[in-house]
CSV table of C-alpha atoms and ligand atoms in Angstrom, one decimal:
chain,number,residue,atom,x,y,z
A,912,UNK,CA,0.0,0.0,0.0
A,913,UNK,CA,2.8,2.3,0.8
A,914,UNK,CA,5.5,3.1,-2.6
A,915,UNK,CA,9.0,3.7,-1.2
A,916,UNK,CA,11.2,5.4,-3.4
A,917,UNK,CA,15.0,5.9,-2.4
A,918,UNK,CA,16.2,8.7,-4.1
A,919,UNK,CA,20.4,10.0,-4.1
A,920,UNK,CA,19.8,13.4,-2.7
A,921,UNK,CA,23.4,14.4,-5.2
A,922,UNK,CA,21.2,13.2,-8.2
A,923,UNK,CA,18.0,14.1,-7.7
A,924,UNK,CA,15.4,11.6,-9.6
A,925,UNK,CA,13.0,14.4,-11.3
A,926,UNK,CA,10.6,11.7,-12.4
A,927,UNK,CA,10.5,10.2,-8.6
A,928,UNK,CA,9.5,13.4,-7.2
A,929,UNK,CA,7.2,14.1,-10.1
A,930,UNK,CA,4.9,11.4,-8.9
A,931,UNK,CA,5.3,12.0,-5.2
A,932,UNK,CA,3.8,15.8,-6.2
A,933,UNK,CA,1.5,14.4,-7.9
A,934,UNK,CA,-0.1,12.1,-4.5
A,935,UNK,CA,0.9,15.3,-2.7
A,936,UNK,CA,-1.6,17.4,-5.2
A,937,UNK,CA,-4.1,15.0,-5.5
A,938,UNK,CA,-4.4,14.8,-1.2
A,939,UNK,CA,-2.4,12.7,-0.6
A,940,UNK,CA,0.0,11.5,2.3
A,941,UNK,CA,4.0,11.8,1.2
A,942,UNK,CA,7.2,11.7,4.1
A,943,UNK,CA,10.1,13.2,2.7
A,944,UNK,CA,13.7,14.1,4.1
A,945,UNK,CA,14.3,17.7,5.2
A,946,UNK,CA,18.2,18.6,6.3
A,947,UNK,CA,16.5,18.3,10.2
A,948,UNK,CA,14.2,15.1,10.4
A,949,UNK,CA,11.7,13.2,7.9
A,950,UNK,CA,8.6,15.2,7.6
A,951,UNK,CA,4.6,13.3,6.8
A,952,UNK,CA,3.2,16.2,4.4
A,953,UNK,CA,-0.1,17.3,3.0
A,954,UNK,CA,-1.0,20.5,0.6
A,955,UNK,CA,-2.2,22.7,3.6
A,956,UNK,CA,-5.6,23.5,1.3
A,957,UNK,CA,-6.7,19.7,1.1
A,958,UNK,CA,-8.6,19.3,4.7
A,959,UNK,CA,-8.4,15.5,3.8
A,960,UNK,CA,-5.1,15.4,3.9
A,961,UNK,CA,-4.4,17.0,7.0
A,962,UNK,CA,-6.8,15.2,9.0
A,963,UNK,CA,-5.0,12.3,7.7
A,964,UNK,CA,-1.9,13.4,9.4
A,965,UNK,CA,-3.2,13.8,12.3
A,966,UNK,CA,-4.8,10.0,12.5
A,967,UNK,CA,-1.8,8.2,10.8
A,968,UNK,CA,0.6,10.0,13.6
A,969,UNK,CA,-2.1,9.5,16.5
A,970,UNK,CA,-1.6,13.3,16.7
A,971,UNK,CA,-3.6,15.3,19.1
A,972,UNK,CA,-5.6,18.0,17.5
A,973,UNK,CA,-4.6,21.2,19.5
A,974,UNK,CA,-1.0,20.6,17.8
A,975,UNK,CA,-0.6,22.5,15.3
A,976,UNK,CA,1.2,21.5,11.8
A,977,UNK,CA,4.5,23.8,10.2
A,978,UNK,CA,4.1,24.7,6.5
A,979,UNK,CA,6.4,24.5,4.4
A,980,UNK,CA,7.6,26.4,1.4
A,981,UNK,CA,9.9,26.8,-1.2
A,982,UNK,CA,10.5,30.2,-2.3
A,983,UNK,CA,10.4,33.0,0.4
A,984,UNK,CA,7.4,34.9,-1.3
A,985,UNK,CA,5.4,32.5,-0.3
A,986,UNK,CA,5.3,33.7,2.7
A,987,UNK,CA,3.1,37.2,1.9
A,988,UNK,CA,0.5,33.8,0.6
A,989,UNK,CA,0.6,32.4,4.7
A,990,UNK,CA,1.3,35.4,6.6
A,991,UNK,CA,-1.1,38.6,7.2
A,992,UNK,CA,1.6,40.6,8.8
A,993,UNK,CA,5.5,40.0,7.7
A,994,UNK,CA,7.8,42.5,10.2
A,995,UNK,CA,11.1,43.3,9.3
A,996,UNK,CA,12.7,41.3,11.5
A,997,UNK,CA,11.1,38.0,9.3
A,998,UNK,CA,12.8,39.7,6.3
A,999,UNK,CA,16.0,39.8,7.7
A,1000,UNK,CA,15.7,36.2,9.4
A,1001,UNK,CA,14.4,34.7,6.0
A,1002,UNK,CA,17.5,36.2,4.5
A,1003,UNK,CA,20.0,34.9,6.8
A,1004,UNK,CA,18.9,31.1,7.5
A,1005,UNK,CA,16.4,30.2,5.0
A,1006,UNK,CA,17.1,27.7,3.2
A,1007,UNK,CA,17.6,26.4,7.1
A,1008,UNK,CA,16.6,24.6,10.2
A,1009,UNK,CA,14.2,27.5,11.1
A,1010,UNK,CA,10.7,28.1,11.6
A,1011,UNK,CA,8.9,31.8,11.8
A,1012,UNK,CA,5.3,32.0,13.5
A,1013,UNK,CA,3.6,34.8,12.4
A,1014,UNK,CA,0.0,36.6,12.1
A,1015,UNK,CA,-2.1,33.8,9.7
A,1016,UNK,CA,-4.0,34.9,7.1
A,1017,UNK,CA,-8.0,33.9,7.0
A,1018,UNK,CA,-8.0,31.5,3.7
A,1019,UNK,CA,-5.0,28.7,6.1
A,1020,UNK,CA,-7.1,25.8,7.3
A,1021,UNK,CA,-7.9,26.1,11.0
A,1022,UNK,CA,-6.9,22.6,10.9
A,1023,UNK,CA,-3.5,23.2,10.2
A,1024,UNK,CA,-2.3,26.1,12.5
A,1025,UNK,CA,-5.3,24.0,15.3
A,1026,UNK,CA,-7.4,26.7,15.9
A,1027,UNK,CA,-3.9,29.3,16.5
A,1028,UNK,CA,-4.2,32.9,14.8
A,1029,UNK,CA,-1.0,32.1,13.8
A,1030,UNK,CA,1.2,30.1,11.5
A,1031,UNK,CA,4.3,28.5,10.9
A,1032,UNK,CA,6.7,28.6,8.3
A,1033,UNK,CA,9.5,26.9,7.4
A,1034,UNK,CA,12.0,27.3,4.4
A,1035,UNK,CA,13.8,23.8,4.6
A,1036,UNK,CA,17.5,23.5,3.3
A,1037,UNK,CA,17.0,19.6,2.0
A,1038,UNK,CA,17.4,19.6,-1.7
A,1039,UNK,CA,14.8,16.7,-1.8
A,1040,UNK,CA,12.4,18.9,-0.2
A,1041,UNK,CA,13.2,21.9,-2.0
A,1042,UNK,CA,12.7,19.8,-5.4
A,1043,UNK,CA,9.4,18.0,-4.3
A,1044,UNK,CA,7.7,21.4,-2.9
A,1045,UNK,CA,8.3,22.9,-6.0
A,1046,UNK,CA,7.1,20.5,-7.8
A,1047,UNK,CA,3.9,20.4,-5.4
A,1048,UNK,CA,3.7,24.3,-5.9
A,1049,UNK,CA,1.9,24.7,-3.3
A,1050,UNK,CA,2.6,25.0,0.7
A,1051,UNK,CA,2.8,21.7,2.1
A,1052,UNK,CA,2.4,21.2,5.8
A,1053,UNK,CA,4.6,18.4,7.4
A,1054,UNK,CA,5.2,17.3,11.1
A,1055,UNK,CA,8.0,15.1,12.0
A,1056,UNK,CA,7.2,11.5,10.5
A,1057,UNK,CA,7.5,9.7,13.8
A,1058,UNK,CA,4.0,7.9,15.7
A,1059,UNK,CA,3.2,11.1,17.4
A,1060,UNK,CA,5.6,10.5,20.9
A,1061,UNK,CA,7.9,8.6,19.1
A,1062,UNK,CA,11.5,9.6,18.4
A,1063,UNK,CA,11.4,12.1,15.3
A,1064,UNK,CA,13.1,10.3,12.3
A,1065,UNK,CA,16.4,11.0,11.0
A,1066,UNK,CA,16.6,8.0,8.7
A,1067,UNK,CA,14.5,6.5,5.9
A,1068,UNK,CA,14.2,3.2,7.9
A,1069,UNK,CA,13.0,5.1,10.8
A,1070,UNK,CA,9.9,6.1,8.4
A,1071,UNK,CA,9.4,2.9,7.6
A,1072,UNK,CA,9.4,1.4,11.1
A,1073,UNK,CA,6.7,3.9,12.0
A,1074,UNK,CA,4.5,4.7,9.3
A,1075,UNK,CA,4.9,2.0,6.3
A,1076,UNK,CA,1.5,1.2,5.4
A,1077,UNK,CA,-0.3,4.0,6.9
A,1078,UNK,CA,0.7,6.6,3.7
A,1079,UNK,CA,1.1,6.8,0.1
A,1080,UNK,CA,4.6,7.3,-0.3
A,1081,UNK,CA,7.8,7.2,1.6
A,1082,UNK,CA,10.9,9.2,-0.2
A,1083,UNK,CA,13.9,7.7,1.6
A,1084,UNK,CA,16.7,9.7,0.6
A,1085,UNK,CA,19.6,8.9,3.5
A,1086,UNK,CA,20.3,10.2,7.1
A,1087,UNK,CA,18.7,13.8,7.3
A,1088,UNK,CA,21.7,16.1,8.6
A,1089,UNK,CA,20.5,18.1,11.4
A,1090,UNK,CA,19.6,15.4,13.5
A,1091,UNK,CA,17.3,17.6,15.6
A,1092,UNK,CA,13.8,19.6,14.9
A,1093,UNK,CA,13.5,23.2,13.3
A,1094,UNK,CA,14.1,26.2,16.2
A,1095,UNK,CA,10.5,27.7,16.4
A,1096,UNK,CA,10.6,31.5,16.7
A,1097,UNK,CA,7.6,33.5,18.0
A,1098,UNK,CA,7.5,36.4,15.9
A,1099,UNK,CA,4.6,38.1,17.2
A,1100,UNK,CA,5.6,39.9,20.5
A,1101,UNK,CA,8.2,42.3,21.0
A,1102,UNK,CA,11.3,40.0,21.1
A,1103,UNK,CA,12.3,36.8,19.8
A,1104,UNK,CA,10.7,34.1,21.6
A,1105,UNK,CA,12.5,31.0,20.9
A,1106,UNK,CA,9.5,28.3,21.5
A,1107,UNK,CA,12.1,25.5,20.6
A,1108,UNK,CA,15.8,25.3,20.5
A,1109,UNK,CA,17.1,23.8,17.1
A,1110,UNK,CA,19.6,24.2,14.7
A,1111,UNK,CA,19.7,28.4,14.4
A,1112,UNK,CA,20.7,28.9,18.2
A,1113,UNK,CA,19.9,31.6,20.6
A,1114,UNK,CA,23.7,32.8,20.1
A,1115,UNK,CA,23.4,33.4,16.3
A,1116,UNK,CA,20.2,35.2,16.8
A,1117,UNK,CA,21.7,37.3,19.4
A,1118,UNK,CA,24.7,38.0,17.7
A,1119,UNK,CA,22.2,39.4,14.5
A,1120,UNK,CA,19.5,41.1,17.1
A,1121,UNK,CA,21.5,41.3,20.8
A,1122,UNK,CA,21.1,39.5,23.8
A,1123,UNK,CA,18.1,41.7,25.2
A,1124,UNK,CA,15.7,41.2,22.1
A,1125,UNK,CA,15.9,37.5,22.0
A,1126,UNK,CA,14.0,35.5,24.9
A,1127,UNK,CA,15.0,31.7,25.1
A,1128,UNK,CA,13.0,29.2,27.0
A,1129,UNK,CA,14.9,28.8,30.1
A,1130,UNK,CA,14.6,32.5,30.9
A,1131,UNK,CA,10.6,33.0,30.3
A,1132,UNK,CA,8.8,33.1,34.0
A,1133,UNK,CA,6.1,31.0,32.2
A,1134,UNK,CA,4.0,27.8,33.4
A,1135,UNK,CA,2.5,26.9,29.9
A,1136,UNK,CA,4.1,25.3,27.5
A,1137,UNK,CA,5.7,27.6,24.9
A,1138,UNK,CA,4.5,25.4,21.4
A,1139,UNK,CA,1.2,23.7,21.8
A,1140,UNK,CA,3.4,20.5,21.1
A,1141,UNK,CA,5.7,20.9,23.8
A,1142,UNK,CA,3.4,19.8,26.6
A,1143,UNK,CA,3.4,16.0,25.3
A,1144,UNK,CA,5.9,13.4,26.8
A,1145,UNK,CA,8.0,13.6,23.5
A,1146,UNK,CA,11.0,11.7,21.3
A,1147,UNK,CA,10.5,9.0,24.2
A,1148,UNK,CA,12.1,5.7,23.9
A,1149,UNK,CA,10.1,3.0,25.4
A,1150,UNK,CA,12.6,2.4,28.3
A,1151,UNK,CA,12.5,5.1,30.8
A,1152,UNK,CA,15.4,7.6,30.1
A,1153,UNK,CA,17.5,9.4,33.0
A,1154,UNK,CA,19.1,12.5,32.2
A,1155,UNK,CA,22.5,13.0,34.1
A,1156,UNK,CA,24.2,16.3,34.9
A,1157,UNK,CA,27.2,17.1,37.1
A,1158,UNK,CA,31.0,17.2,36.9
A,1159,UNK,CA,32.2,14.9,34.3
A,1160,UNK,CA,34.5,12.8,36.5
A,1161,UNK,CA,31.3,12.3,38.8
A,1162,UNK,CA,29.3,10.9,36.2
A,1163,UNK,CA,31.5,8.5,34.3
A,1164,UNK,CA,32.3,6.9,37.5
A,1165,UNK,CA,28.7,6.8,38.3
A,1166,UNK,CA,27.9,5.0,34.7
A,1167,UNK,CA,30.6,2.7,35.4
A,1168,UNK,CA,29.1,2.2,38.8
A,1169,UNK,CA,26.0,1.8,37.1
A,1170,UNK,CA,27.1,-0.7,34.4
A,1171,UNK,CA,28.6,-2.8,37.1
A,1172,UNK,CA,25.5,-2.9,38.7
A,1173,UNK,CA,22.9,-3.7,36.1
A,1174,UNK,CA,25.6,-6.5,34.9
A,1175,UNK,CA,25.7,-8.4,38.4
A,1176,UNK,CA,21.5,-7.4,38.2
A,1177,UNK,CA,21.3,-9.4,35.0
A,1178,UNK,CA,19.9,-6.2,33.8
A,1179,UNK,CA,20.3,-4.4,30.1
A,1180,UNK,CA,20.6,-0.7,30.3
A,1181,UNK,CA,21.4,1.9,27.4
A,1182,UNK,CA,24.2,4.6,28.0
A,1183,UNK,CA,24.1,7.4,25.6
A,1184,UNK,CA,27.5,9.8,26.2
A,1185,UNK,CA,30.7,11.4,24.5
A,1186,UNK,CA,33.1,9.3,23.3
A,1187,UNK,CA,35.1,10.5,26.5
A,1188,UNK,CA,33.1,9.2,28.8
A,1189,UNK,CA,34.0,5.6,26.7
A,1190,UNK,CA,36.0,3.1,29.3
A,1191,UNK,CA,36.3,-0.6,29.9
A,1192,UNK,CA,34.3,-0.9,32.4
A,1193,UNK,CA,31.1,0.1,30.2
A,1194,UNK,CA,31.8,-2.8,27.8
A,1195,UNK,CA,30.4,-5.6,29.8
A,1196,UNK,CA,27.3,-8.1,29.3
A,1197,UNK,CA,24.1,-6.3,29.7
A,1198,UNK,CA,25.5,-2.3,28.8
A,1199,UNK,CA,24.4,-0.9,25.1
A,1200,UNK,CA,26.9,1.5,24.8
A,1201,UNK,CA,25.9,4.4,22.4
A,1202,UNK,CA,27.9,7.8,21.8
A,1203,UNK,CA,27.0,11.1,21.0
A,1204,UNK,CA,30.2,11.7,19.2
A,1205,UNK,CA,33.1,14.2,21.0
A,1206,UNK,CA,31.5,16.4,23.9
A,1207,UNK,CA,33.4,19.4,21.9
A,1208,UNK,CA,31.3,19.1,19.2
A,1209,UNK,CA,27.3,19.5,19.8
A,1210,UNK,CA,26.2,19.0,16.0
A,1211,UNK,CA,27.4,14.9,16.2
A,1212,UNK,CA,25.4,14.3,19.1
A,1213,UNK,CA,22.1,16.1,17.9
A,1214,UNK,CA,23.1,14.0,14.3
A,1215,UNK,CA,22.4,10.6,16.0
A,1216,UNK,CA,20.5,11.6,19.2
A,1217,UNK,CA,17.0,10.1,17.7
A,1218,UNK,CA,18.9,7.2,15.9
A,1219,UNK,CA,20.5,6.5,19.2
A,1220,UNK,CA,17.3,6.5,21.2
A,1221,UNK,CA,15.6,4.3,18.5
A,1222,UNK,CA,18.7,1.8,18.8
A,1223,UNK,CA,17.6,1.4,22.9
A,1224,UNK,CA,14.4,0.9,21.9
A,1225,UNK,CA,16.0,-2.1,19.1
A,1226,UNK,CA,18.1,-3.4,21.9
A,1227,UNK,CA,15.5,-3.9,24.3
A,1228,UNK,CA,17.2,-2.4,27.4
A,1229,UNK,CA,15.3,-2.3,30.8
A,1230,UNK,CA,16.8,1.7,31.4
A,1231,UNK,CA,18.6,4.7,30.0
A,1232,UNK,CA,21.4,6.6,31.2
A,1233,UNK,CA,21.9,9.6,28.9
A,1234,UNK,CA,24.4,12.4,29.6
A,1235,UNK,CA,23.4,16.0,29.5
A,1236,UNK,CA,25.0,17.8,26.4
A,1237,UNK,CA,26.6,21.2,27.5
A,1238,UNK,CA,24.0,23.6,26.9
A,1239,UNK,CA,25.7,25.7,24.1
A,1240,UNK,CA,25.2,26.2,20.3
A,1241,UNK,CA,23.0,22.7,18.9
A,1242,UNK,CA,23.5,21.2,22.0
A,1243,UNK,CA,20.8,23.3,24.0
A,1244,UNK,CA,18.6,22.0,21.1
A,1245,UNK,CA,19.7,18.1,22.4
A,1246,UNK,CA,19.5,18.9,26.1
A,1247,UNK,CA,15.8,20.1,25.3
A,1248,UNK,CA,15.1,16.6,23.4
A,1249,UNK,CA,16.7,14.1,26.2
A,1250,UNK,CA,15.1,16.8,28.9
A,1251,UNK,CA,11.4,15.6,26.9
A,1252,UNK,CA,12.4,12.2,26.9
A,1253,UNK,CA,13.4,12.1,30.7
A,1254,UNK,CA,10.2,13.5,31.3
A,1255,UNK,CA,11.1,16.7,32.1
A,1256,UNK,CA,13.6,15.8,34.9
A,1257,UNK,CA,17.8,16.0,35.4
A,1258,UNK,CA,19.9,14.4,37.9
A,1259,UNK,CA,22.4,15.8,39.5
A,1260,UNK,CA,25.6,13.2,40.1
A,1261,UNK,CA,27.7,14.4,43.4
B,1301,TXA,O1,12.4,20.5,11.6
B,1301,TXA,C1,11.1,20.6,11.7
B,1301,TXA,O2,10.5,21.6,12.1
B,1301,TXA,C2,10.3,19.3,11.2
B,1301,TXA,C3,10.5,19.2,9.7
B,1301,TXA,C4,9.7,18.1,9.1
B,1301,TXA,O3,10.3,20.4,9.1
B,1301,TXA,N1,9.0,19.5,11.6
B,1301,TXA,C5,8.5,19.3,12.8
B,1301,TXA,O4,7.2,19.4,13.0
B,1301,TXA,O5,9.3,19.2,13.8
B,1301,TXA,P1,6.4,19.0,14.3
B,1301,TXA,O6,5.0,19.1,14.0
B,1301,TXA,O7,6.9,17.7,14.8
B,1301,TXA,O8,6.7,20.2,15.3
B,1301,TXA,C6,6.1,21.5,15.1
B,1301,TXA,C7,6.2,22.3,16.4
B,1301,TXA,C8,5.3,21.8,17.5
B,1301,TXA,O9,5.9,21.9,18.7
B,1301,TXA,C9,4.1,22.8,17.3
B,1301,TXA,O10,3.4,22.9,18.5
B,1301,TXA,C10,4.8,24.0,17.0
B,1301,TXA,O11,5.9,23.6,16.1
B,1301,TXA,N2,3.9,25.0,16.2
B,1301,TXA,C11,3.4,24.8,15.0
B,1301,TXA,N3,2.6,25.9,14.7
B,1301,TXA,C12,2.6,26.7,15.8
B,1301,TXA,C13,2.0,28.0,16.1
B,1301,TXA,N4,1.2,28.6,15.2
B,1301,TXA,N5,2.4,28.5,17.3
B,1301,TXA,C14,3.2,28.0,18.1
B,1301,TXA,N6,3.8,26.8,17.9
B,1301,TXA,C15,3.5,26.2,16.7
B,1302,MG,MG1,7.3,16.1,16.0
């Protein structure tokens, strides 16, 4: 029921994405790579269609959906009001890992933005996506293809693990890039309101717009979640996850304490660290070692975070440990994501 098409994202197959615009146009259901994680799109005018994506994730209806597009003008089709600042943003990281809310305009499905005045756009830097929206021609909304609570996916086979059978067409065009979700910007208020850390961080939009005009999560006094979709347990594995924060030294002896203890336990825990925290004493029976690539250099670990988290899942382990990335550049975007997936909770090791 569901084509898969792998296409070489160096050698784009125009024919292939032909036919996936055409399902697209006709209502149909088509994931497709993006440089950040698979997206399951719809044409945003085709109510069919995006009530299908909500079913086929399990999604609930109060989230709303990003649209994306291919061509910045597109964006006086979506948006009643487009500041300045959206101008200059659009400029600087689109094609990019970044998504602008803004004003909606009356003819965008309620659907789509869930009942919000406002809509979100994204600009995505895959040349698959590029090639297949323009084909489309028209604005194409797409979540993450994941079973809503699931991992987001970051590799064709991920797609196809959650959501063969369920759609019309799965365009598997190799791991995505980014590794981690679009940053959501709030462009209605005053400032910047980063709603989600991704891949354009609070320190390159501070060092466009200065420190006091962009608000980041962590600093906003604020008990409701910032992005409708940022209240659900999210990107969990089915093992519970603990998140572990402290001195370094502290915590890789407590993972080695740890491994020592769930292999005596006859117990199979996942570890998910840096490549420094890497010792003997973690390979044992029972330990799924996994690394997030050097601690120095946040984009590896936000690369395979989801893959990682899916491999637990493949290994079957009881528990897991994941160290906290330092909280600069990507790797605020990959403490957010394990911070989800821990439900919400850190641990301090003293
Ligand atoms: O990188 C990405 O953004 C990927 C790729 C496929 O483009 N898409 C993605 O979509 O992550 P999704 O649906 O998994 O996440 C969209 C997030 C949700 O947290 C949602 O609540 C928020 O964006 N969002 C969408 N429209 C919004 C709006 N009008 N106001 C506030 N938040 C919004
Ligand atoms: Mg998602």
């Amino acid at each position: 029921k569901t084509e898969i098409i792998t296409v070489n994202p160096e050698a784009i197959d125009q024919a292939a994405l032909a036919r996936a615009a055409a399902v697209l146009r006709r209502g149909g259901l088509v994931a497709f790579p993006t440089e950040t994680v698979y997206g399951l799109g719809a044409v945003i005018y085709n109510r069919d269609g995006i009530k299908n994506i909500f079913t086929v994730k399990g999604r609930p209806g109060d989230n709303p959906l990003i649209v994306h597009i291919h061509q910045c003008e597109q964006v006086t089709e979506l948006a009643r009001e487009v500041p300045e600042t959206a101008r200059i943003l659009a400029r600087r990281f689109w094609p990019g890992p970044l998504t602008m809310i803004l004003p909606k305009k009356e003819e965008i499905p309620t659907e789509v933005s869930a009942g919000l005045p406002t809509v979100a756009i994204r600009l995505p830097a895959h040349p698959v996506a590029l090639e297949l929206l323009r084909q489309t021609g028209l604005p194409v909304a797409a979540p993450s293809a994941n079973i809503s609570g699931r991992p987001s996916p970051t590799r064709g086979s991920h797609v196809i693990a959650d959501l063969e059978g369920k759609v019309d067409l799965i365009i598997d065009a190799g791991p995505t890039g980014v590794g981690v979700e679009s940053t959501v910007l709030d462009l209605t208020g005053p400032k910047l309101r980063i709603l989600r850390p991704g891949g354009v961080t609070r320190e390159m939009l501070e060092a466009i717009f200065g420190p006091e005009m962009v608000e980041a999560p962590s600093q906003i006094n604020c008990r409701r979640p910032l992005a409708p979709g940022m209240k659900y347990r999210h990107y969990a594995p089915q093992a519970p996850l603990r998140l572990l924060t402290g001195d370094e030294d502290q915590v890789r002896r407590f993972l080695q304490r740890t491994a020592a203890q769930a292999q005596s336990a006859g117990k199979r825990i996942g570890i998910i660290a840096y490549d420094e925290d890497q010792s003997p004493a973690l390979a044992v029976a029972g330990v799924t070692y996994l690394s997030m690539g050097r601690r120095a250099n946040p984009a590896e670990g936000a690369e395979r975070l989801f893959h990682l988290l899916r491999l637990c899942d493949q290994a079957g382990v009881d528990e897991i440990y994941a160290v906290a990335p330092p909280r600069q550049g990507v790797g605020e975007a990959v403490f957010n994501r394990l911070y989800k997936a821990a439900g919400g909770k850190v641990e301090e090791i003293k």
